[in-house]
Tab-separated table of C-alpha atoms and ligand atoms in Angstrom:
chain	number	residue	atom	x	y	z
A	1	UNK	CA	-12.722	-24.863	-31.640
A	2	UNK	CA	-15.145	-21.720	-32.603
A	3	UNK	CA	-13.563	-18.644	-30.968
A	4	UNK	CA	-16.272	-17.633	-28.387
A	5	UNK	CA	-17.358	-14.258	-28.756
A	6	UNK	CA	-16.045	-11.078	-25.938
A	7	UNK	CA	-18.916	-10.132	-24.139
A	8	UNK	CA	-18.378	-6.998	-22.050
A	9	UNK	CA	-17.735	-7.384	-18.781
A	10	UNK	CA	-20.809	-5.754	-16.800
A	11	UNK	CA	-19.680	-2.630	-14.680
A	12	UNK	CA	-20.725	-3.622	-11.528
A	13	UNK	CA	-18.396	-6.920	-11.927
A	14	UNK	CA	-15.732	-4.864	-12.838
A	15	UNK	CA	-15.692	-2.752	-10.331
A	16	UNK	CA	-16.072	-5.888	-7.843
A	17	UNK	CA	-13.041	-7.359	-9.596
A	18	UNK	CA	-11.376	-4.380	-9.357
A	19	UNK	CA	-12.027	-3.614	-5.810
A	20	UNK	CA	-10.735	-7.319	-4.270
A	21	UNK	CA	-7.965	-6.908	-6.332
A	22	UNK	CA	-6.952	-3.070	-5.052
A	23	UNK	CA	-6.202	-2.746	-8.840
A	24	UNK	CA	-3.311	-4.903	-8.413
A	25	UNK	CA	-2.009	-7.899	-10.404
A	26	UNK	CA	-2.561	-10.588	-8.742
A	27	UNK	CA	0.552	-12.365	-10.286
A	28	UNK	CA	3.518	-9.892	-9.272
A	29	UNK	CA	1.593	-7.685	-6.817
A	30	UNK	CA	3.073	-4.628	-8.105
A	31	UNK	CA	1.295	-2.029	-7.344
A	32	UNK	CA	0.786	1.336	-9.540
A	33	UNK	CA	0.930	-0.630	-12.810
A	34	UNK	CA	-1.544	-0.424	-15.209
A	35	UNK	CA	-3.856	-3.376	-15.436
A	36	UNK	CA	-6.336	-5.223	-17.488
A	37	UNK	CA	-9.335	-7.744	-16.532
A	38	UNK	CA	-7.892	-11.483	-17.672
A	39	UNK	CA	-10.434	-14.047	-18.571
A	40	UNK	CA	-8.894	-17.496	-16.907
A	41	UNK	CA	-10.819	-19.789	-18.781
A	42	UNK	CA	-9.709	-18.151	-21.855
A	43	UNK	CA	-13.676	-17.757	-22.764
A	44	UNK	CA	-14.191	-14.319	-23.015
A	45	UNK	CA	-18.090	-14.742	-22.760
A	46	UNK	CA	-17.550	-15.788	-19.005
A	47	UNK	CA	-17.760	-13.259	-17.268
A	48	UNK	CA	-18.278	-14.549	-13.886
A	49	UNK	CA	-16.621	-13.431	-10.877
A	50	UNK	CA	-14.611	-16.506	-10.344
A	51	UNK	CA	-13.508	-16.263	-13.891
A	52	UNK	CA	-12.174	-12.819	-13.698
A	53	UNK	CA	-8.903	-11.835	-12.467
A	54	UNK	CA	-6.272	-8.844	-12.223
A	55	UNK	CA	-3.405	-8.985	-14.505
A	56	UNK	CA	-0.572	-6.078	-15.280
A	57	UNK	CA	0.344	-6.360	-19.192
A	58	UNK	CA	3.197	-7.859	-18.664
A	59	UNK	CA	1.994	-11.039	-16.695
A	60	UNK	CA	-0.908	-11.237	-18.983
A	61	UNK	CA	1.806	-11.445	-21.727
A	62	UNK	CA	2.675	-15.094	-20.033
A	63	UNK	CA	-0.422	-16.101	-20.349
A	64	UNK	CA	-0.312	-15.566	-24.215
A	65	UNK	CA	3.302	-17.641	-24.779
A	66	UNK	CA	2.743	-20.620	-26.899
A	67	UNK	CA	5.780	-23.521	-26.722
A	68	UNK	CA	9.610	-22.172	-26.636
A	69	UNK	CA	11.330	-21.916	-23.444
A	70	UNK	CA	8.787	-18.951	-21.919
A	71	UNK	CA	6.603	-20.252	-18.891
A	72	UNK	CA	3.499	-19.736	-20.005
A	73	UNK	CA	1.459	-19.063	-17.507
A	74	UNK	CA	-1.059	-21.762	-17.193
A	75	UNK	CA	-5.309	-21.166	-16.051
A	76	UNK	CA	-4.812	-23.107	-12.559
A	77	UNK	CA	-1.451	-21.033	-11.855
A	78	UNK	CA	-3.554	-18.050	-12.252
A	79	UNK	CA	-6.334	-19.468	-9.950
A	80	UNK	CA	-3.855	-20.003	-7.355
A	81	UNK	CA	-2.229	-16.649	-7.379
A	82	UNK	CA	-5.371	-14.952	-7.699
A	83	UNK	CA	-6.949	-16.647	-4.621
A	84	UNK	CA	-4.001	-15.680	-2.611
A	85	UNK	CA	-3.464	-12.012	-3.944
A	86	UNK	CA	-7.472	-11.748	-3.012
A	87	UNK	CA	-6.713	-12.952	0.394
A	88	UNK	CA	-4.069	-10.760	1.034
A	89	UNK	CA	-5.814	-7.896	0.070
A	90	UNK	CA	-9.014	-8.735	2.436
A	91	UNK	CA	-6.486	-8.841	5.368
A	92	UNK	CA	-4.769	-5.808	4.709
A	93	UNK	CA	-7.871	-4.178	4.320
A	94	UNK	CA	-8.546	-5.861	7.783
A	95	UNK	CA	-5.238	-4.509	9.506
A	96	UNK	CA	-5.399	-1.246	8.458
A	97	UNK	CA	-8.940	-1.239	10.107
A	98	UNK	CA	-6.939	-2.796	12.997
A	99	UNK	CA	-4.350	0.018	13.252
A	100	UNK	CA	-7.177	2.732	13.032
A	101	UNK	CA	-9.223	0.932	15.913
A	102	UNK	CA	-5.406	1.106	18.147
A	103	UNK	CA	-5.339	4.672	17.525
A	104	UNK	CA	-8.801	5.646	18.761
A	105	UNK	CA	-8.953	3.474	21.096
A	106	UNK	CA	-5.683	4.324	22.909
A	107	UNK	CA	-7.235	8.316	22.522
A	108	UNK	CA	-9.851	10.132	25.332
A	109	UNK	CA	-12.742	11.174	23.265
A	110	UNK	CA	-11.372	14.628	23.283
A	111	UNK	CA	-8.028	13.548	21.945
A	112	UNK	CA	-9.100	10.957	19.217
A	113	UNK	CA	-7.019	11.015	15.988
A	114	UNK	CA	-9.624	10.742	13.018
A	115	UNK	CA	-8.189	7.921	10.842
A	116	UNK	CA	-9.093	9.522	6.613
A	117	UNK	CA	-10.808	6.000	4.968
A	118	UNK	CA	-12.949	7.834	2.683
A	119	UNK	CA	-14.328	10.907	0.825
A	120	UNK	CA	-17.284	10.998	3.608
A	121	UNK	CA	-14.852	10.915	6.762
A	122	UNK	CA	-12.630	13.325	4.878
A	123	UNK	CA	-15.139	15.849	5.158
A	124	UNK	CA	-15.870	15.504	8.193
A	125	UNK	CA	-12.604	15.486	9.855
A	126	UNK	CA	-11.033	17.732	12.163
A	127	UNK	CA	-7.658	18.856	11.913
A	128	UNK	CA	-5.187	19.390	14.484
A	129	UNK	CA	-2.303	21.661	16.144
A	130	UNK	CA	-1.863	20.839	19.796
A	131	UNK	CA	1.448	19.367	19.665
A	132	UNK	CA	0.489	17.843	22.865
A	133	UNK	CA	-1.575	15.608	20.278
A	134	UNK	CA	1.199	15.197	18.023
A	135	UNK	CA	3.066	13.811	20.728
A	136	UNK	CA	1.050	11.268	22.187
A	137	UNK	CA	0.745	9.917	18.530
A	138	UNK	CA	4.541	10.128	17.725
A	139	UNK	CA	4.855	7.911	21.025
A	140	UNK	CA	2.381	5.392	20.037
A	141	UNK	CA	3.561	4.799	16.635
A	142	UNK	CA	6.658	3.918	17.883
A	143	UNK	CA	5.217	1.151	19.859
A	144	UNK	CA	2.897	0.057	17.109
A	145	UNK	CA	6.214	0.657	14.359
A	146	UNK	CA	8.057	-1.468	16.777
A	147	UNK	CA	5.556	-4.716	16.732
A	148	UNK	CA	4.864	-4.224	12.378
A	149	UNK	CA	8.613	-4.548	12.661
A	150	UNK	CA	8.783	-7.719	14.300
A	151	UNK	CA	6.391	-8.861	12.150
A	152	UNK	CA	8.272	-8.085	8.649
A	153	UNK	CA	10.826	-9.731	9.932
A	154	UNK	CA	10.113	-13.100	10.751
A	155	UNK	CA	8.605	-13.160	6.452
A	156	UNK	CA	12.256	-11.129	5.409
A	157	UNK	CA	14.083	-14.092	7.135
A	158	UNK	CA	11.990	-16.818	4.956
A	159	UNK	CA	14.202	-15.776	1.719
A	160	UNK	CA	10.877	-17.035	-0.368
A	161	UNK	CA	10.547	-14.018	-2.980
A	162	UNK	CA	6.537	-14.004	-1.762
A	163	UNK	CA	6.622	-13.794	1.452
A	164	UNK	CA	9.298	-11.936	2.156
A	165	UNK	CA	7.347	-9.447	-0.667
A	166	UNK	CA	4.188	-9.240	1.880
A	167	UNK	CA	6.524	-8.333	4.633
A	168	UNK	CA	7.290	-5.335	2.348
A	169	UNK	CA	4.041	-4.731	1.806
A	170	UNK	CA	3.048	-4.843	5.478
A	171	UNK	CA	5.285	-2.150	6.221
A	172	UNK	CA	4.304	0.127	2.932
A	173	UNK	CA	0.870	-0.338	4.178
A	174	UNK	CA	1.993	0.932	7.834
A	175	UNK	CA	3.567	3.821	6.497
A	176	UNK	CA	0.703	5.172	4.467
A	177	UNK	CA	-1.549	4.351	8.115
A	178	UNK	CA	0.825	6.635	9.463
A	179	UNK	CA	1.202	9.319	7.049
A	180	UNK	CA	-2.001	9.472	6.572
A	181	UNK	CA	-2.474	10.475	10.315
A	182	UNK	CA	0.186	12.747	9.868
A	183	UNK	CA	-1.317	14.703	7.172
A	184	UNK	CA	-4.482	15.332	9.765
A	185	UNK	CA	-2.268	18.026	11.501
A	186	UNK	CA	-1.823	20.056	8.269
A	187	UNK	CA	-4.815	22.156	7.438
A	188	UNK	CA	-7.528	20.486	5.603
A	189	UNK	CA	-7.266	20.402	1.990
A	190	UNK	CA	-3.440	20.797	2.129
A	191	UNK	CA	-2.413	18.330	0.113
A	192	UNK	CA	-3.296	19.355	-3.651
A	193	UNK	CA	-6.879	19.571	-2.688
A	194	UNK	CA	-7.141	15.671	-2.510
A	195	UNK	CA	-7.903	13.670	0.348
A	196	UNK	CA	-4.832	12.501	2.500
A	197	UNK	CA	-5.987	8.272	1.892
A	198	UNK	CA	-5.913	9.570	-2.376
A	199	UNK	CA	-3.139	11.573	-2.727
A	200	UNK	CA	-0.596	9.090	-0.464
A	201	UNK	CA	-2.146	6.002	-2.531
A	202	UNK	CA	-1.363	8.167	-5.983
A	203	UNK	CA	2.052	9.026	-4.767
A	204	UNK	CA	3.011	5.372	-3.340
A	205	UNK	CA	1.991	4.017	-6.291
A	206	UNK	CA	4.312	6.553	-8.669
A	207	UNK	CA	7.283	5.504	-5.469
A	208	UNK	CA	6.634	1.308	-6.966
A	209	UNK	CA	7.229	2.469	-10.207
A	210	UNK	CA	10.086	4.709	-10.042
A	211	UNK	CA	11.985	2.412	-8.047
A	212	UNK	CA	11.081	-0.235	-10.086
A	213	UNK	CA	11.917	1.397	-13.574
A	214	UNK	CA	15.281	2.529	-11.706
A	215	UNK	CA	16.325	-0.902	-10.170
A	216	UNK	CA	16.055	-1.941	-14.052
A	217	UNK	CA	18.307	-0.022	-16.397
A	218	UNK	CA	18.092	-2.424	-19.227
A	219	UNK	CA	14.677	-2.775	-19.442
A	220	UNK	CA	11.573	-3.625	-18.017
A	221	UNK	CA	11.343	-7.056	-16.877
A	222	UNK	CA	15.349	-7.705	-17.197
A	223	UNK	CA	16.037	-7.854	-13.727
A	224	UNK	CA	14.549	-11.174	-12.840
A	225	UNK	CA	11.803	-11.254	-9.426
A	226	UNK	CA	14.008	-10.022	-7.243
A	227	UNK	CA	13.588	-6.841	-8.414
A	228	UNK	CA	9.878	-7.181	-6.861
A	229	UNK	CA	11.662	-7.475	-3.542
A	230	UNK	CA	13.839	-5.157	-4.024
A	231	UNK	CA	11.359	-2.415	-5.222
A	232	UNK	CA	8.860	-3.087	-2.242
A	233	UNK	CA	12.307	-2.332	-0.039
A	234	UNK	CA	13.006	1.125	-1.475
A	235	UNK	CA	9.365	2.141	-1.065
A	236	UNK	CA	9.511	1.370	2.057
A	237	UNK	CA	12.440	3.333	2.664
A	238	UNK	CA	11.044	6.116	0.809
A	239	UNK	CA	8.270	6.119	3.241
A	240	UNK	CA	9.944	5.789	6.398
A	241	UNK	CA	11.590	8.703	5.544
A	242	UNK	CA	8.629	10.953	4.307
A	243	UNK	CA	7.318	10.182	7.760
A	244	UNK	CA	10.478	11.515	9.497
A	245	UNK	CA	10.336	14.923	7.279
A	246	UNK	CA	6.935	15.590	8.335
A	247	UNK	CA	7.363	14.601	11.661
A	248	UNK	CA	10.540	17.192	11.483
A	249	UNK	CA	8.078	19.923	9.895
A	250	UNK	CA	4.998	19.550	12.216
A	251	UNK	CA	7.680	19.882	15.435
A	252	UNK	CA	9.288	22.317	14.395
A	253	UNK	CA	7.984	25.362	16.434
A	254	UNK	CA	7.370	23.116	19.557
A	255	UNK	CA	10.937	21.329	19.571
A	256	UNK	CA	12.450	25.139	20.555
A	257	UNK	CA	10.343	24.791	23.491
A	258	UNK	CA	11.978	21.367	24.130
A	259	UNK	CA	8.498	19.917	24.597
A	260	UNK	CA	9.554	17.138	22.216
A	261	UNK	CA	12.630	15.560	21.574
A	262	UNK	CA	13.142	14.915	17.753
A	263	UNK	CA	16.007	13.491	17.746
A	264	UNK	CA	15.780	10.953	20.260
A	265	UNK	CA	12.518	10.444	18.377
A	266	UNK	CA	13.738	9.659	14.686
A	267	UNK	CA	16.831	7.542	16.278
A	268	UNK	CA	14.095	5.476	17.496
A	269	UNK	CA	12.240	5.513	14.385
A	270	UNK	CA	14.927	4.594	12.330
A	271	UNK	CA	16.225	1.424	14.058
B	301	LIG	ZN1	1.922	-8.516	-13.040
């Protein structure tokens, strides 16, 4: 068979591609690994959407294994992860519009909490200090922490790698909701000049890959998929407890006045 010839893939595509795929893989869903466009069909003059798809190197490597015992990883495999990863992705995009629509909705006009989705909003945005505020969202989130739980939970108890890997996810996606509305009661600009939505989706991504390059000590790739699981776990420790330090900074002045209780708070937010 001639070798077809690489055509490059247009920008626009790419950046479609890209953009369903939140610059994940769509194999191992890992996020803040580097990633390359993957032909499926092996043609790399086809560079139709439906032929594109997000792969990190090292499930792109699977694609390339040729007999042995690796598991290569066949076109139709791909397809079927790829649908799925671009499914997921639509509906967490969908939630997290969800979550923001909860928190202005449950607000007066006067007290809404701007939710940060983009450079635009950013600028726009007000920040606040009235720990009246602060409390009214601290009390909510509880509520709202409370039902994500319940949710995780019922994919944890599956034991199937993937699903109980989205229930991670869920709850990694929470977080960021949250700390994201945290960071809108520290002065604008506060956090190294970026916008709250950038610098929490640069940071969770360096969280994946720390605990993920910790959980395996002999090498990349050594630990087997339940290192996925595990990873996705730590974040969202990691998280959970980023939340509780800023919640612990932010109160600090009003908790002397005993208009808040903290600890009662983080008990509840850490059950
Ligand atoms: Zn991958």
């Amino acid at each position: 068979m001639a070798k077809k010839k690489r055509v490059p893939i247009p920008d626009d595509i790419a950046a479609e591609i890209l953009f369903i795929s939140d610059r994940t893989c769509c194999v191992c869903n890992i996020r803040g690994k580097q990633v390359q466009i993957h032909h499926v069909d092996e043609d790399p003059s086809n560079n139709t959407l439906g032929n594109l798809s997000v792969l990190c190197f090292e499930c792109h490597d699977q694609t390339m294994i040729k007999g042995g015992f690796g598991r290569k990883l066949e076109a139709n495999q791909i397809f079927k992860y790829r649908n799925d990863w671009h499914e997921r992705v639509r509906n967490r995009k969908a939630k997290a519009d969800e979550i923001a629509s909860i928190q202005t909705v449950t607000g007066s006009t006067e007290t809404v909490i701007v939710n940060v989705i983009n450079e635009e909003d950013y600028l726009n945005y007000k920040t606040y200090d009235d720990p009246n505020l602060l409390k009214d969202y601290l009390d909510k989130i509880l509520i709202v922490h409370n039902a994500q739980l319940t949710i995780a939970r019922t994919k944890w108890d599956t034991g199937v790698t993937m699903t109980m890997n989205q229930g991670n996810y869920d709850m990694v996606d929470f977080y960021e909701e949250v700390l994201i509305e945290l960071s809108t009661f520290y002065p604008k600009g506060h956090f190294n000049n970026l916008t709250p939505k950038k610098y929490f989706s640069e940071l969770i991504s360096s969280r994946f890959l720390w605990n993920r390059l910790v959980l395996e000590p002999h090498g990349v790739g050594t630990g087997g998929t339940i290192v996925s699981t595990m990873t996705g776990g730590s974040v969202m420790n990691d998280l959970k407890h980023m939340i509780v330090d800023m919640v612990n900074s932010l109160l600090f002045p009003y908790e002397i006045d005993e208009q808040i209780d903290l600890d009662k708070w983080r008990d509840e937010w850490l059950t």
